[in-house]
CSV table of C-alpha atoms and ligand atoms in Angstrom, one decimal:
chain,number,residue,atom,x,y,z
A,1,MET,CA,-38.5,22.2,117.6
A,2,LYS,CA,-36.7,18.9,117.8
A,3,LYS,CA,-34.8,18.4,121.0
A,4,ARG,CA,-31.2,17.1,120.6
A,5,LYS,CA,-30.7,13.9,122.6
A,6,ASN,CA,-27.8,13.1,125.0
A,7,ILE,CA,-26.7,16.7,125.4
A,8,ILE,CA,-25.3,18.4,128.5
A,9,THR,CA,-27.7,21.1,129.8
A,10,VAL,CA,-26.6,23.6,132.5
A,11,ALA,CA,-29.1,26.0,134.0
A,12,ILE,CA,-28.0,28.9,136.2
A,13,ASP,CA,-30.0,31.6,138.0
A,14,SER,CA,-28.6,34.5,140.0
A,15,PRO,CA,-29.3,38.0,141.1
A,16,ALA,CA,-27.6,40.7,139.1
A,17,ALA,CA,-23.7,40.9,139.2
A,18,ALA,CA,-23.2,37.7,141.2
A,19,GLY,CA,-20.8,36.3,138.7
A,20,ALA,CA,-23.1,33.9,136.9
A,21,GLY,CA,-22.1,35.2,133.4
A,22,THR,CA,-18.4,34.7,134.2
A,23,GLN,CA,-19.0,31.2,135.4
A,24,ALA,CA,-21.3,30.4,132.5
A,25,LYS,CA,-18.7,31.4,130.0
A,26,LEU,CA,-16.0,29.3,131.8
A,27,ILE,CA,-18.4,26.3,131.8
A,28,SER,CA,-19.2,26.8,128.1
A,29,LYS,CA,-15.5,26.9,127.2
A,30,ASN,CA,-14.5,24.0,129.3
A,31,TYR,CA,-17.2,21.6,128.2
A,32,ASN,CA,-17.8,23.0,124.7
A,33,LEU,CA,-21.4,24.2,125.4
A,34,PHE,CA,-23.4,26.8,123.6
A,35,TYR,CA,-23.8,29.8,125.9
A,36,LEU,CA,-26.9,32.1,126.1
A,37,ASP,CA,-27.0,35.1,128.5
A,38,THR,CA,-30.8,35.3,128.7
A,39,GLY,CA,-30.6,38.7,130.5
A,40,LYS,CA,-29.3,40.2,127.2
A,41,ILE,CA,-32.6,39.3,125.5
A,42,TYR,CA,-34.6,41.2,128.2
A,43,ARG,CA,-32.1,44.1,127.9
A,44,TYR,CA,-32.6,44.1,124.1
A,45,ILE,CA,-36.3,44.4,124.6
A,46,GLY,CA,-35.8,47.0,127.4
A,47,MET,CA,-33.8,49.1,124.9
A,48,LEU,CA,-36.5,48.6,122.3
A,49,LYS,CA,-38.9,50.1,124.8
A,50,LEU,CA,-36.6,53.1,125.6
A,51,ASN,CA,-36.2,53.8,121.9
A,52,ASN,CA,-39.8,53.3,120.7
A,53,ASN,CA,-41.7,54.4,123.8
A,54,ASN,CA,-45.2,55.0,122.2
A,55,LYS,CA,-44.7,52.6,119.3
A,56,PHE,CA,-43.7,49.7,121.7
A,57,THR,CA,-46.2,46.9,121.1
A,58,TYR,CA,-46.2,43.1,121.5
A,59,ASN,CA,-46.1,42.7,117.7
A,60,LEU,CA,-43.0,44.8,117.5
A,61,VAL,CA,-41.3,42.6,120.2
A,62,LYS,CA,-42.5,39.4,118.5
A,63,HIS,CA,-41.2,40.6,115.2
A,64,LYS,CA,-37.8,41.7,116.6
A,65,ILE,CA,-37.3,38.5,118.6
A,66,SER,CA,-38.2,36.3,115.6
A,67,LYS,CA,-35.3,38.0,113.7
A,68,LEU,CA,-33.0,38.2,116.6
A,69,LYS,CA,-29.4,37.2,116.0
A,70,LEU,CA,-26.9,36.5,118.7
A,71,SER,CA,-24.7,39.3,117.3
A,72,ASN,CA,-27.5,41.8,118.2
A,73,LEU,CA,-26.9,40.9,121.9
A,74,LYS,CA,-23.3,42.1,121.7
A,75,ASN,CA,-24.3,45.7,121.5
A,76,ARG,CA,-22.5,47.6,124.2
A,77,LYS,CA,-25.5,49.9,124.7
A,78,LEU,CA,-27.2,46.9,126.3
A,79,LEU,CA,-24.8,47.2,129.3
A,80,SER,CA,-26.1,50.6,130.6
A,81,ASN,CA,-28.0,50.9,133.9
A,82,GLU,CA,-30.9,52.6,132.2
A,83,VAL,CA,-31.3,49.6,129.9
A,84,ALA,CA,-31.0,47.2,132.9
A,85,LYS,CA,-33.8,49.0,134.7
A,86,SER,CA,-36.0,49.0,131.6
A,87,ALA,CA,-35.3,45.3,131.2
A,88,SER,CA,-36.4,44.5,134.7
A,89,GLU,CA,-39.6,46.4,134.1
A,90,ILE,CA,-40.6,44.7,130.9
A,91,ALA,CA,-39.5,41.3,132.3
A,92,LYS,CA,-42.5,41.4,134.7
A,93,ASN,CA,-44.8,41.0,131.7
A,94,LYS,CA,-46.1,37.5,131.0
A,95,ARG,CA,-46.6,38.1,127.3
A,96,ILE,CA,-43.1,39.4,126.9
A,97,ARG,CA,-41.8,36.4,128.8
A,98,ASN,CA,-43.7,34.0,126.6
A,99,ILE,CA,-42.1,35.6,123.5
A,100,VAL,CA,-38.6,35.2,124.9
A,101,HIS,CA,-39.4,31.6,126.0
A,102,LYS,CA,-39.3,30.0,122.5
A,103,PHE,CA,-36.0,31.6,121.6
A,104,GLN,CA,-34.5,30.2,124.9
A,105,GLN,CA,-35.9,26.7,124.3
A,106,ARG,CA,-34.2,26.4,121.0
A,107,CYS,CA,-30.8,27.5,122.4
A,108,ALA,CA,-31.2,25.2,125.4
A,109,TYR,CA,-32.5,22.0,123.8
A,110,SER,CA,-31.4,22.3,120.2
A,111,PRO,CA,-28.0,24.1,120.3
A,112,PRO,CA,-25.8,24.1,117.1
A,113,LYS,CA,-24.4,20.6,116.4
A,114,ASN,CA,-20.8,21.6,117.0
A,115,TYR,CA,-21.6,22.0,120.7
A,116,LYS,CA,-22.1,19.2,123.2
A,117,GLY,CA,-24.9,21.0,124.9
A,118,SER,CA,-25.9,24.3,126.3
A,119,VAL,CA,-25.6,26.6,129.3
A,120,LEU,CA,-28.1,29.3,130.0
A,121,ASP,CA,-28.1,31.9,132.8
A,122,GLY,CA,-30.8,34.3,133.9
A,123,ARG,CA,-33.6,34.5,136.5
A,124,ASP,CA,-36.1,31.8,135.6
A,125,ILE,CA,-33.8,29.2,134.0
A,126,ILE,CA,-33.8,26.6,136.8
A,127,THR,CA,-37.4,27.2,137.6
A,128,VAL,CA,-39.1,27.5,134.2
A,129,GLN,CA,-36.9,27.5,131.1
A,130,VAL,CA,-34.6,24.4,131.7
A,131,LYS,CA,-36.2,22.8,134.7
A,132,ASP,CA,-34.9,19.4,133.7
A,133,ALA,CA,-31.3,20.5,133.3
A,134,MET,CA,-28.6,18.0,134.0
A,135,PHE,CA,-27.0,20.7,136.2
A,136,LYS,CA,-28.8,23.4,138.1
A,137,PHE,CA,-26.9,26.1,139.9
A,138,TYR,CA,-28.0,29.1,142.0
A,139,ILE,CA,-25.2,31.6,142.1
A,140,THR,CA,-25.3,34.5,144.6
A,141,ALA,CA,-23.1,37.0,146.5
A,142,SER,CA,-23.8,39.7,149.0
A,143,LEU,CA,-25.3,43.0,147.8
A,144,LYS,CA,-22.2,44.9,148.8
A,145,VAL,CA,-19.8,42.7,146.8
A,146,ARG,CA,-22.1,42.7,143.8
A,147,THR,CA,-22.3,46.5,143.9
A,148,LYS,CA,-18.5,46.8,144.1
A,149,ARG,CA,-18.1,44.4,141.1
A,150,ARG,CA,-20.7,46.1,138.9
A,151,PHE,CA,-19.4,49.6,139.8
A,152,ALA,CA,-15.9,48.5,138.7
A,153,GLU,CA,-17.3,47.1,135.5
A,154,TYR,CA,-19.1,50.4,134.7
A,155,LYS,CA,-15.8,52.3,135.4
A,156,LYS,CA,-14.0,50.1,133.0
A,157,LEU,CA,-16.6,50.7,130.3
A,158,ASN,CA,-16.4,54.5,131.0
A,159,ILE,CA,-20.1,54.5,132.1
A,160,LYS,CA,-20.7,57.5,134.4
A,161,ILE,CA,-22.5,56.4,137.5
A,162,THR,CA,-22.0,56.6,141.3
A,163,TYR,CA,-21.5,53.7,143.7
A,164,LYS,CA,-24.7,54.7,145.4
A,165,GLU,CA,-26.7,54.7,142.2
A,166,VAL,CA,-25.4,51.1,141.4
A,167,LEU,CA,-26.3,50.0,144.9
A,168,LYS,CA,-29.9,51.4,144.6
A,169,SER,CA,-30.4,49.9,141.1
A,170,LEU,CA,-29.2,46.4,142.2
A,171,ARG,CA,-31.4,46.6,145.3
A,172,ASN,CA,-34.5,47.6,143.3
A,173,ARG,CA,-33.9,45.0,140.6
A,174,ASP,CA,-33.3,42.2,143.3
A,175,LYS,CA,-36.7,43.2,144.8
A,176,SER,CA,-38.5,43.4,141.5
A,177,ASP,CA,-37.0,40.2,140.1
A,178,LYS,CA,-37.8,38.2,143.3
A,179,LYS,CA,-41.3,39.6,144.0
A,180,ARG,CA,-42.8,39.6,140.5
A,181,LYS,CA,-45.7,37.2,139.6
A,182,TYR,CA,-44.2,35.5,136.5
A,183,GLY,CA,-40.8,33.8,136.5
A,184,PRO,CA,-39.6,35.2,139.8
A,185,LEU,CA,-36.0,34.6,140.8
A,186,LYS,CA,-35.8,31.9,143.4
A,187,LYS,CA,-33.6,29.0,144.5
A,188,THR,CA,-35.0,25.6,144.0
A,189,LYS,CA,-34.4,22.6,146.2
A,190,ASP,CA,-32.8,20.6,143.4
A,191,SER,CA,-30.2,23.4,142.5
A,192,ILE,CA,-26.8,23.8,144.0
A,193,LEU,CA,-26.0,27.0,145.8
A,194,ILE,CA,-22.7,28.7,145.0
A,195,ASN,CA,-22.0,31.8,147.0
A,196,THR,CA,-19.2,33.8,145.3
A,197,THR,CA,-18.9,36.6,148.0
A,198,LYS,CA,-15.6,35.3,149.2
A,199,LEU,CA,-14.5,33.2,146.2
A,200,SER,CA,-12.3,34.2,143.3
A,201,LYS,CA,-13.5,33.5,139.7
A,202,LYS,CA,-11.1,30.6,139.5
A,203,ALA,CA,-12.0,29.1,142.9
A,204,CYS,CA,-15.7,29.3,142.1
A,205,PHE,CA,-15.2,27.6,138.7
A,206,LEU,CA,-13.1,24.8,140.3
A,207,LYS,CA,-16.0,24.2,142.7
A,208,ILE,CA,-18.5,24.0,139.8
A,209,LYS,CA,-16.1,21.9,137.7
A,210,ALA,CA,-15.7,19.3,140.5
A,211,ILE,CA,-19.4,18.9,140.8
A,212,MET,CA,-19.9,18.6,137.0
A,213,ASP,CA,-16.9,16.2,136.5
A,214,LYS,CA,-18.1,13.9,139.2
A,215,LYS,CA,-21.4,13.4,137.5
A,216,LEU,CA,-20.1,13.4,133.9
A,217,ASN,CA,-17.4,10.8,134.6
A,218,ASN,CA,-19.6,8.4,136.4
B,301,C5P,O1,-28.9,39.4,133.9
B,301,C5P,P1,-29.2,40.8,133.6
B,301,C5P,O2,-28.9,41.7,134.7
B,301,C5P,O3,-28.6,41.2,132.3
B,301,C5P,O4,-30.8,40.9,133.3
B,301,C5P,C1,-31.5,42.1,133.2
B,301,C5P,C2,-32.9,41.9,133.7
B,301,C5P,O5,-33.6,41.0,132.8
B,301,C5P,C3,-33.1,41.3,135.1
B,301,C5P,O6,-33.0,42.3,136.1
B,301,C5P,C4,-34.4,40.6,135.0
B,301,C5P,O7,-35.5,41.5,135.3
B,301,C5P,C5,-34.5,40.2,133.5
B,301,C5P,N1,-34.3,38.8,133.3
B,301,C5P,C6,-35.4,37.9,133.5
B,301,C5P,N2,-35.3,36.6,133.2
B,301,C5P,C7,-34.1,36.1,132.8
B,301,C5P,C8,-33.0,37.0,132.6
B,301,C5P,C9,-33.1,38.3,132.9
B,301,C5P,O8,-36.5,38.4,133.9
B,301,C5P,N3,-34.1,34.8,132.5
């Protein structure tokens, strides 16, 4: 893969439902950057596991990821809690993470020419995938606020789930994503912390934009 030169790279990590996806989309729109929600790739593989339980092999994953189109990641079924749980399980696996790595590298460093760069969000973006990003953010929010937000999203999507189930699922995923051996979620010293607990989407974006504009206009 040939890396494009002089592009803007933005790397974001966050626990589930902290608002990283919303901010990444706003960043991509404002700066004309290619956006990849890397969690969707793990969800895609998590769903593959749920649908092919005993036929789920590394070769199957490799094959599917080699043919993966961004439109595949728009499937609404990927948004369910069962798929999220399955994604968090398969994401512990080093071989699976290596398969996903290549796809993410292409999106981060060689985005389509009509974009000025890329923005990726996930769990290991600032630590592994785009370590040398021009901008590195760690977005977080309290577990209570994240649960409220995710519960409201599920309601809007007509997904039947209780508040307690959402809370439990987020708590378990936080633990698993932070404690796992490969690509654990963690804040790095060179990343900027954005706590969205008490911030509106707009206030949060303005904070990020001020940081980015300062560097880009220098
Ligand atoms: O971001 P989202 O909640 O959609 O991610 C689903 C799961 O995928 C996470 O809980 C995490 O285990 C995994 N993931 C990961 N590395 C990434 C993105 C997501 O391990 N870069």
